PDB file of C-alpha atoms in Angstrom:
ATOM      1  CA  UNK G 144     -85.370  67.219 107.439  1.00 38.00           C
ATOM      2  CA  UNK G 145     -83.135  66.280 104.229  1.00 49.00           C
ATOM      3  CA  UNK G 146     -82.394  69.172 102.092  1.00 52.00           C
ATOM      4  CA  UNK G 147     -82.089  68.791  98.253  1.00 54.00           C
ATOM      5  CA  UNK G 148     -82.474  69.841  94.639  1.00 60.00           C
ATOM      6  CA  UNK G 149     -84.873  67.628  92.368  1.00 64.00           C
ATOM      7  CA  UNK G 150     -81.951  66.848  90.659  1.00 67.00           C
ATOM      8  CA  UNK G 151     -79.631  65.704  93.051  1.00 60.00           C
ATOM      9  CA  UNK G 152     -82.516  63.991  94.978  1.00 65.00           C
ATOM     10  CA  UNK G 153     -82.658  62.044  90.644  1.00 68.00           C
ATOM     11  CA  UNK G 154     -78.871  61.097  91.164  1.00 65.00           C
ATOM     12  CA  UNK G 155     -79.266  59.887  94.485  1.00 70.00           C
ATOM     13  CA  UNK G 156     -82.219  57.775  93.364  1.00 70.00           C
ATOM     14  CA  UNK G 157     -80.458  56.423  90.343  1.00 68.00           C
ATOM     15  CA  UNK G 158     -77.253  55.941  92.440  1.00 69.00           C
ATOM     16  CA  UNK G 159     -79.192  53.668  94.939  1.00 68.00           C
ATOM     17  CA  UNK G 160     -81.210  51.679  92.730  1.00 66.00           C
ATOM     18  CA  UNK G 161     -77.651  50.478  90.689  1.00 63.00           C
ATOM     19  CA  UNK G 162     -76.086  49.976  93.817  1.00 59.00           C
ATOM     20  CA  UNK G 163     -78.547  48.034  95.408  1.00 55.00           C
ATOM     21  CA  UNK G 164     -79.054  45.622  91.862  1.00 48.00           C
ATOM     22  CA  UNK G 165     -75.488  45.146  92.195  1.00 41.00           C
ATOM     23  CA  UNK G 166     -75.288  44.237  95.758  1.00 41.00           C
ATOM     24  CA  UNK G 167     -78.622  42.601  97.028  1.00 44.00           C
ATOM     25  CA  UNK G 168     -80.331  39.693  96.164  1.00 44.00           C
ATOM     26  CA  UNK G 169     -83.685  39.730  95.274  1.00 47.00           C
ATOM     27  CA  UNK G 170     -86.301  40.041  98.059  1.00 60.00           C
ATOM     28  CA  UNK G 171     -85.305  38.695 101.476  1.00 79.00           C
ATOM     29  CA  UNK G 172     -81.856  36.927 102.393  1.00 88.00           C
ATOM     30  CA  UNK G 173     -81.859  32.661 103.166  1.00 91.00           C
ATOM     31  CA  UNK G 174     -80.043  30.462 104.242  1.00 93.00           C
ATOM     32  CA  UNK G 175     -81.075  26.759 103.739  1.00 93.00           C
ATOM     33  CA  UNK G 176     -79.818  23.468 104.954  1.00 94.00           C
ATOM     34  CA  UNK G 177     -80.338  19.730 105.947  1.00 92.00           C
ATOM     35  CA  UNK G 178     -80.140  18.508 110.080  1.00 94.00           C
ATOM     36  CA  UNK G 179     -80.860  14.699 110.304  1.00 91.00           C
ATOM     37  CA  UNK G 180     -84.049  14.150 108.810  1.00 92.00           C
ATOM     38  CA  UNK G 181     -85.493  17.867 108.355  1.00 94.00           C
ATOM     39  CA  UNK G 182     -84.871  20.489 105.656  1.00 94.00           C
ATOM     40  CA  UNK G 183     -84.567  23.701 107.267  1.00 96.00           C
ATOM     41  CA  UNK G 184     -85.275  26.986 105.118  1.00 95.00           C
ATOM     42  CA  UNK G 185     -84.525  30.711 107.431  1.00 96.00           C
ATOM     43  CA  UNK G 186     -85.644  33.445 105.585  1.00 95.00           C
ATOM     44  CA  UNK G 187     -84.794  37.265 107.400  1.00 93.00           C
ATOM     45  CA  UNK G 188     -88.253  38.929 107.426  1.00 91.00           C
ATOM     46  CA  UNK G 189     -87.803  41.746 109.660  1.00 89.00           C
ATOM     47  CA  UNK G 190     -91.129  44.102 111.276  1.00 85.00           C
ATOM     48  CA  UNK G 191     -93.146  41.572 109.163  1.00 89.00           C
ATOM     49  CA  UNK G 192     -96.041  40.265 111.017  1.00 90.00           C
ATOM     50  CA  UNK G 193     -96.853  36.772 111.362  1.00 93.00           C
ATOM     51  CA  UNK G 194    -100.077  37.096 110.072  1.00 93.00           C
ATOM     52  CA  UNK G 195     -98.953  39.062 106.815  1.00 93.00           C
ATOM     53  CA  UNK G 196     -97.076  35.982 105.712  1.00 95.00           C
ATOM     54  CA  UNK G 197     -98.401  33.523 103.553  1.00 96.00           C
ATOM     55  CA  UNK G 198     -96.880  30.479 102.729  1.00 97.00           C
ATOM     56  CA  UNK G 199     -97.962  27.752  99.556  1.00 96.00           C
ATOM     57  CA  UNK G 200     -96.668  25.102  97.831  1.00 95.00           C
ATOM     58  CA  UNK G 201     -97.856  24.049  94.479  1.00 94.00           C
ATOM     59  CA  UNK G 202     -95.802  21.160  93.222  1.00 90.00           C
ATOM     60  CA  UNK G 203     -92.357  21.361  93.906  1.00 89.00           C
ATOM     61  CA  UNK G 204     -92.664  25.444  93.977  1.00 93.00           C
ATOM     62  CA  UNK G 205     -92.189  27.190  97.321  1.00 94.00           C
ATOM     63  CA  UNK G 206     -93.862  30.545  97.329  1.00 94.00           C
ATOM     64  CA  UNK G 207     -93.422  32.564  99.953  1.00 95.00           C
ATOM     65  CA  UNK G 208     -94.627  36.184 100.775  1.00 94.00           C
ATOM     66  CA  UNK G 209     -95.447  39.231 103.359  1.00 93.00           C
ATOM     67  CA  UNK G 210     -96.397  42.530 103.525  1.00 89.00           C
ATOM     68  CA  UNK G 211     -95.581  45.098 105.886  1.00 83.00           C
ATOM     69  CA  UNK G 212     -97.755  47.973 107.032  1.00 77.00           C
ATOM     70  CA  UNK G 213     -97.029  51.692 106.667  1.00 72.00           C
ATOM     71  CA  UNK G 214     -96.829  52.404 110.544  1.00 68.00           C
ATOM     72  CA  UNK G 215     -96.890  56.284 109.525  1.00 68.00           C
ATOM     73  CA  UNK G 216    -100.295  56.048 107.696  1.00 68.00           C
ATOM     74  CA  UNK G 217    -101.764  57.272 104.560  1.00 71.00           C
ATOM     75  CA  UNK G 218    -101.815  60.587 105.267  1.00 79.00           C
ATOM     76  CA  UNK G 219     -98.121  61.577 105.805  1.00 81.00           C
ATOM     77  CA  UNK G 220     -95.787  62.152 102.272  1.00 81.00           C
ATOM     78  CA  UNK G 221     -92.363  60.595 102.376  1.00 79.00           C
ATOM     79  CA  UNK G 222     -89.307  62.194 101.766  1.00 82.00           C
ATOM     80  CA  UNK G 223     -87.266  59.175 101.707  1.00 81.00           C
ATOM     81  CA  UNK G 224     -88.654  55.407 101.590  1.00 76.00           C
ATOM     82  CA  UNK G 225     -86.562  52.360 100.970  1.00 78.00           C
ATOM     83  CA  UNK G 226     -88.206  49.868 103.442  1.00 77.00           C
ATOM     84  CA  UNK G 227     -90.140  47.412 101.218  1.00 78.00           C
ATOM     85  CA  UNK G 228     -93.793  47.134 102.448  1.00 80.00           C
ATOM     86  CA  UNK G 229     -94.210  43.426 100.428  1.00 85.00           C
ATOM     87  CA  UNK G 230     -91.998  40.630  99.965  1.00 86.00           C
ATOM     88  CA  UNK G 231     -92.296  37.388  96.995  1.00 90.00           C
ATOM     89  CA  UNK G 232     -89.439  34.829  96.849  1.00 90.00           C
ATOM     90  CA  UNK G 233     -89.876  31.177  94.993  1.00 91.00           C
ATOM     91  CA  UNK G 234     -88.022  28.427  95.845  1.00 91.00           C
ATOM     92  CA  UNK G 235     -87.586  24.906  93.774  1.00 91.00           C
ATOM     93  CA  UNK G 236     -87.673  22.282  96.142  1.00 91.00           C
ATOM     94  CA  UNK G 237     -86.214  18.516  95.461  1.00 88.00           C
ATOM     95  CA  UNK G 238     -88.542  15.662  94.689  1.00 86.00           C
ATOM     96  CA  UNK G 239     -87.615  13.735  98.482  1.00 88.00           C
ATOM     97  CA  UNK G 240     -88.930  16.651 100.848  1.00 91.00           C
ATOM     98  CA  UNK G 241     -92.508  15.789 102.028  1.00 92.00           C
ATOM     99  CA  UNK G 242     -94.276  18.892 101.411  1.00 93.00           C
ATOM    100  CA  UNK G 243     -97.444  17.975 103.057  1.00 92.00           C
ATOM    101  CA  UNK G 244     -95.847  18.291 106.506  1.00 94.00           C
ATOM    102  CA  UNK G 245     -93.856  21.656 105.876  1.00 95.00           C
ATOM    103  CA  UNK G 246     -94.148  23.625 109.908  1.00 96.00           C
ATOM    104  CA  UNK G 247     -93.587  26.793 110.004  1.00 97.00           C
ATOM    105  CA  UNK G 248     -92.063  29.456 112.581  1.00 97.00           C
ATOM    106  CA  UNK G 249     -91.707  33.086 113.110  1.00 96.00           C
ATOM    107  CA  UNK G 250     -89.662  34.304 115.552  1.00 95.00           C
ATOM    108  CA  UNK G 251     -87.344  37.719 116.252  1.00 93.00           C
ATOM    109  CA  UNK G 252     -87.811  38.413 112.858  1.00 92.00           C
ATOM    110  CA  UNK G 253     -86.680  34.894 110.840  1.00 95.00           C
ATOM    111  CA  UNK G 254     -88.644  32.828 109.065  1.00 96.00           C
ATOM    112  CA  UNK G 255     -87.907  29.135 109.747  1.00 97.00           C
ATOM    113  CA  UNK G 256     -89.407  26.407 107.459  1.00 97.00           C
ATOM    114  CA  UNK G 257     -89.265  23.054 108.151  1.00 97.00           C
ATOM    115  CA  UNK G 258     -89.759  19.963 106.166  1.00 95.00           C
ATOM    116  CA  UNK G 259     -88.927  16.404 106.282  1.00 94.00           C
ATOM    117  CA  UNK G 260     -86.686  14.784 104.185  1.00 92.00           C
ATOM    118  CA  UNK G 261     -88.306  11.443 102.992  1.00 88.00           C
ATOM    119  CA  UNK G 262     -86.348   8.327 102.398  1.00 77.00           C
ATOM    120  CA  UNK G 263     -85.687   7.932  98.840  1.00 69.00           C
ATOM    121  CA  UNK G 264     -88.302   5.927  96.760  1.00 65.00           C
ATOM    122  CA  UNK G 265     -87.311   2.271  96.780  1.00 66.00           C
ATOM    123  CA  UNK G 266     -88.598   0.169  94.380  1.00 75.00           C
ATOM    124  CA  UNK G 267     -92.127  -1.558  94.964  1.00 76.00           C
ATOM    125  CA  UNK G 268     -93.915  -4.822  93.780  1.00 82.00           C
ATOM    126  CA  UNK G 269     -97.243  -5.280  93.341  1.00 85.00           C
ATOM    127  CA  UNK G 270     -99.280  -8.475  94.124  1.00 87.00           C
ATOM    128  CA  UNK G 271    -101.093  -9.465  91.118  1.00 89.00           C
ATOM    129  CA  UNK G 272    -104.765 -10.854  92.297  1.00 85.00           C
ATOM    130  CA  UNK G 273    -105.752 -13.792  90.332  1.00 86.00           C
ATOM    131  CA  UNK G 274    -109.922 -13.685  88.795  1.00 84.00           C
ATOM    132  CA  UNK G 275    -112.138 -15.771  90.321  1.00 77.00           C
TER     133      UNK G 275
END
């Protein structure tokens, strides 16, 4: 059990909240890159579980979130908690990914989205029909 005064348990609040604004980005840590035809996006979503994540696109907005359960339960009072128990991120995607076939994967903890890359809009004529 962690021994301490209100007001050193303050500072040590204070201290880890400007630390971690300083230091962390917000919510849950990416990476993202192209392979051949596929956009790949791996988002670190650790003792998340697969059915707490929900995924949408609306236009060319990637919205992606999770919540995690309290494993200890509603009845216990916490002397220290700095796991989040939900998780938001947005992500702009580019106008030549084909949203409407976006897979998705969880596995060990990652997040891996995949979407393909479409071939870039050539172009197109249209026949003109004459009246009869």
């Amino acid at each position: 059990m962690l021994l301490t005064t209100p007001t050193v348990r303050d500072l040590e609040r204070l201290t880890a909240r400007v630390l971690e604004n300083s230091t962390r980005t917000a919510g849950a840590r990416i990476d993202a890159y192209r392979h051949d035809a596929n956009f790949f996006i791996d988002i670190d979503l650790p003792g998340y579980d697969a059915a707490s994540i929900d995924i949408t696109v609306e236009g060319k907005v990637l919205t992606i979130r999770a919540e995690r359960k309290c494993a200890a339960g509603a009845d216990v009072q916490y002397v220290i908690a700095e796991r989040p128990v939900g998780f938001s991120r947005d992500v702009q995607l580019a106008d030549l990914l084909d949203t409407d076939r976006l897979e998705a994967r969880y596995d060990q903890g990652v997040l891996t989205l995949s979407i393909p890359v479409v071939d870039e809009r050539q172009p197109r004529k249209a026949e003109v029909a004459a009246a009869r």
